[in-house]
Amino acid sequence: MLPSIFGESLFDDWMDFPFKGFPAEVDRKLYGKHAARMMKTDLREHDDGYELSVDLPGFKKEQIELKLENGYLTITAAKGLEEEEKNKKGKVVHQERFTGSMSRSFYLGEQVTEENVKAKFENGVLTVDFPKAEPKKLPERKTILIEG
């Protein structure tokens, strides 16, 4: 077990750089070292469809965007410093709130349309409901008689 202070490992910064030729996995501007653990998602199956739950604490509904394109649902959350924080008096000595964006994509299927997808945002959790994909029906096999 590694020693930790306030939930962060003392070895978090060790080897904490992208290798040459490999892009960094996660843009860490928004949530620092914990960015890779954001947008935790649960998927539940129901009789008639699926329910996708995405944790987005600290975001407002207006800061979240959903797009459906070619069967892929992309969820993007973008956050900036609010005007009221900029107008506060006093010198900022240390700040852990950053601006930035994050997104995840999920394949729902080509048959799912915007009309089929229902989304709601409550208490920092985005819930997206969408129907199950109907299996493609194979054409019936017909036998052709050979004369002769």
Coordinates of C-alpha atoms in Angstrom, one line a residue:
M1 CA 0.0 0.0 0.0
L2 CA 1.4 3.4 -1.0
P3 CA 1.4 6.3 1.5
S4 CA -1.1 9.0 0.7
I5 CA -2.0 12.5 1.8
F6 CA -5.5 13.8 1.3
G7 CA -6.3 10.9 -1.1
E8 CA -3.4 11.6 -3.4
S9 CA -0.4 9.2 -3.6
L10 CA 3.0 10.6 -2.8
F11 CA 4.1 9.0 -6.1
D12 CA 1.5 10.7 -8.3
D13 CA 4.1 13.0 -9.8
W14 CA 6.7 10.3 -10.4
M15 CA 6.6 9.4 -14.1
D16 CA 3.7 11.9 -14.5
F17 CA 4.6 13.1 -18.0
P18 CA 3.6 12.0 -21.5
F19 CA 6.2 9.8 -23.2
K20 CA 7.6 11.2 -26.5
G21 CA 5.4 10.2 -29.3
F22 CA 2.4 9.4 -27.1
P23 CA -0.2 12.1 -26.4
A24 CA -1.2 12.7 -22.8
E25 CA -4.3 10.6 -22.0
V26 CA -6.4 13.2 -20.3
D27 CA -6.4 17.0 -20.4
R28 CA -5.7 17.7 -16.7
K29 CA -6.6 21.5 -16.7
L30 CA -10.1 21.0 -15.3
Y31 CA -9.5 18.6 -12.4
G32 CA -5.8 18.2 -12.1
K33 CA -4.5 14.7 -11.2
H34 CA -8.1 13.4 -10.7
A35 CA -9.2 14.2 -14.3
A36 CA -8.9 10.6 -15.4
R37 CA -11.5 9.6 -12.8
M38 CA -14.1 12.2 -13.8
M39 CA -17.3 11.5 -15.8
K40 CA -17.8 8.2 -14.0
T41 CA -20.5 6.3 -15.9
D42 CA -23.0 3.6 -15.1
L43 CA -25.1 1.7 -17.7
R44 CA -28.2 -0.1 -16.7
E45 CA -30.3 -2.4 -18.9
H46 CA -34.1 -2.3 -18.7
D47 CA -36.8 -4.3 -20.6
D48 CA -37.3 -1.7 -23.3
G49 CA -34.0 0.2 -23.3
Y50 CA -30.9 1.4 -21.5
E51 CA -30.1 4.1 -18.9
L52 CA -26.8 5.9 -18.9
S53 CA -25.9 7.8 -15.7
V54 CA -22.9 10.2 -15.8
D55 CA -21.5 11.9 -12.7
L56 CA -20.9 15.6 -13.4
P57 CA -20.6 17.3 -10.0
G58 CA -20.2 21.0 -10.0
F59 CA -21.6 21.5 -13.5
K60 CA -24.8 23.4 -14.4
K61 CA -27.2 22.1 -17.0
E62 CA -26.2 24.9 -19.4
Q63 CA -22.6 23.7 -19.3
I64 CA -23.4 20.3 -20.6
E65 CA -23.9 19.4 -24.3
L66 CA -25.1 16.1 -25.9
K67 CA -24.7 15.3 -29.6
L68 CA -25.8 12.3 -31.5
E69 CA -23.9 11.6 -34.7
N70 CA -23.6 8.4 -36.7
G71 CA -24.8 6.4 -33.8
Y72 CA -22.4 7.9 -31.3
L73 CA -23.6 10.0 -28.3
T74 CA -21.0 12.5 -27.2
I75 CA -21.3 14.2 -23.8
T76 CA -19.3 17.3 -23.4
A77 CA -19.0 19.4 -20.2
A78 CA -17.2 22.7 -20.3
K79 CA -16.6 25.0 -17.3
G80 CA -15.1 28.5 -17.0
L81 CA -14.4 30.8 -14.1
E82 CA -17.6 32.6 -13.3
E83 CA -17.8 36.4 -13.4
E84 CA -18.6 36.7 -9.7
E85 CA -15.4 34.9 -8.8
K86 CA -13.4 37.4 -11.0
N87 CA -15.0 40.4 -9.2
K88 CA -14.2 39.2 -5.7
K89 CA -11.8 41.4 -3.8
G90 CA -8.6 40.0 -2.5
K91 CA -5.5 38.4 -3.9
V92 CA -5.8 34.7 -4.8
V93 CA -3.0 32.8 -3.1
H94 CA -4.0 29.3 -4.2
Q95 CA -6.7 28.2 -6.6
E96 CA -7.9 24.7 -7.4
R97 CA -10.8 25.6 -9.7
F98 CA -9.7 25.6 -13.3
T99 CA -11.4 26.1 -16.7
G100 CA -11.6 23.5 -19.3
S101 CA -13.7 20.8 -20.9
M102 CA -14.1 17.0 -21.0
S103 CA -16.1 14.6 -23.1
R104 CA -16.9 11.0 -23.6
S105 CA -18.5 9.2 -26.4
F106 CA -20.7 6.1 -26.4
Y107 CA -22.0 4.0 -29.3
L108 CA -25.8 3.7 -29.1
G109 CA -26.4 2.3 -32.6
E110 CA -27.3 3.7 -36.0
Q111 CA -31.0 3.2 -35.5
V112 CA -31.2 5.6 -32.4
T113 CA -32.3 9.1 -33.3
E114 CA -32.5 12.3 -31.3
E115 CA -36.2 11.7 -30.8
N116 CA -35.5 8.4 -29.1
V117 CA -33.0 9.8 -26.6
K118 CA -34.3 11.4 -23.3
A119 CA -31.9 13.2 -21.0
K120 CA -32.3 14.9 -17.6
F121 CA -29.8 16.5 -15.2
E122 CA -30.4 16.4 -11.4
N123 CA -28.1 16.8 -8.4
G124 CA -24.9 16.6 -10.5
V125 CA -26.0 13.4 -12.4
L126 CA -26.9 13.3 -16.1
T127 CA -29.3 10.5 -16.9
V128 CA -29.7 9.5 -20.6
D129 CA -32.4 7.0 -21.6
F130 CA -32.4 5.3 -25.0
P131 CA -34.1 2.3 -26.6
K132 CA -32.5 -1.1 -27.3
A133 CA -31.4 -1.7 -30.8
E134 CA -33.7 -4.0 -32.7
P135 CA -31.8 -6.9 -34.2
K136 CA -31.6 -6.8 -38.0
K137 CA -33.9 -9.3 -39.6
L138 CA -32.3 -11.6 -42.1
P139 CA -34.1 -12.1 -45.4
E140 CA -36.0 -15.3 -45.6
R141 CA -34.2 -18.1 -47.5
K142 CA -36.1 -19.3 -50.5
T143 CA -35.3 -22.4 -52.4
I144 CA -35.4 -22.3 -56.2
L145 CA -36.4 -25.5 -58.0
I146 CA -34.1 -26.7 -60.7
E147 CA -36.0 -27.9 -63.8
G148 CA -34.8 -30.7 -65.8

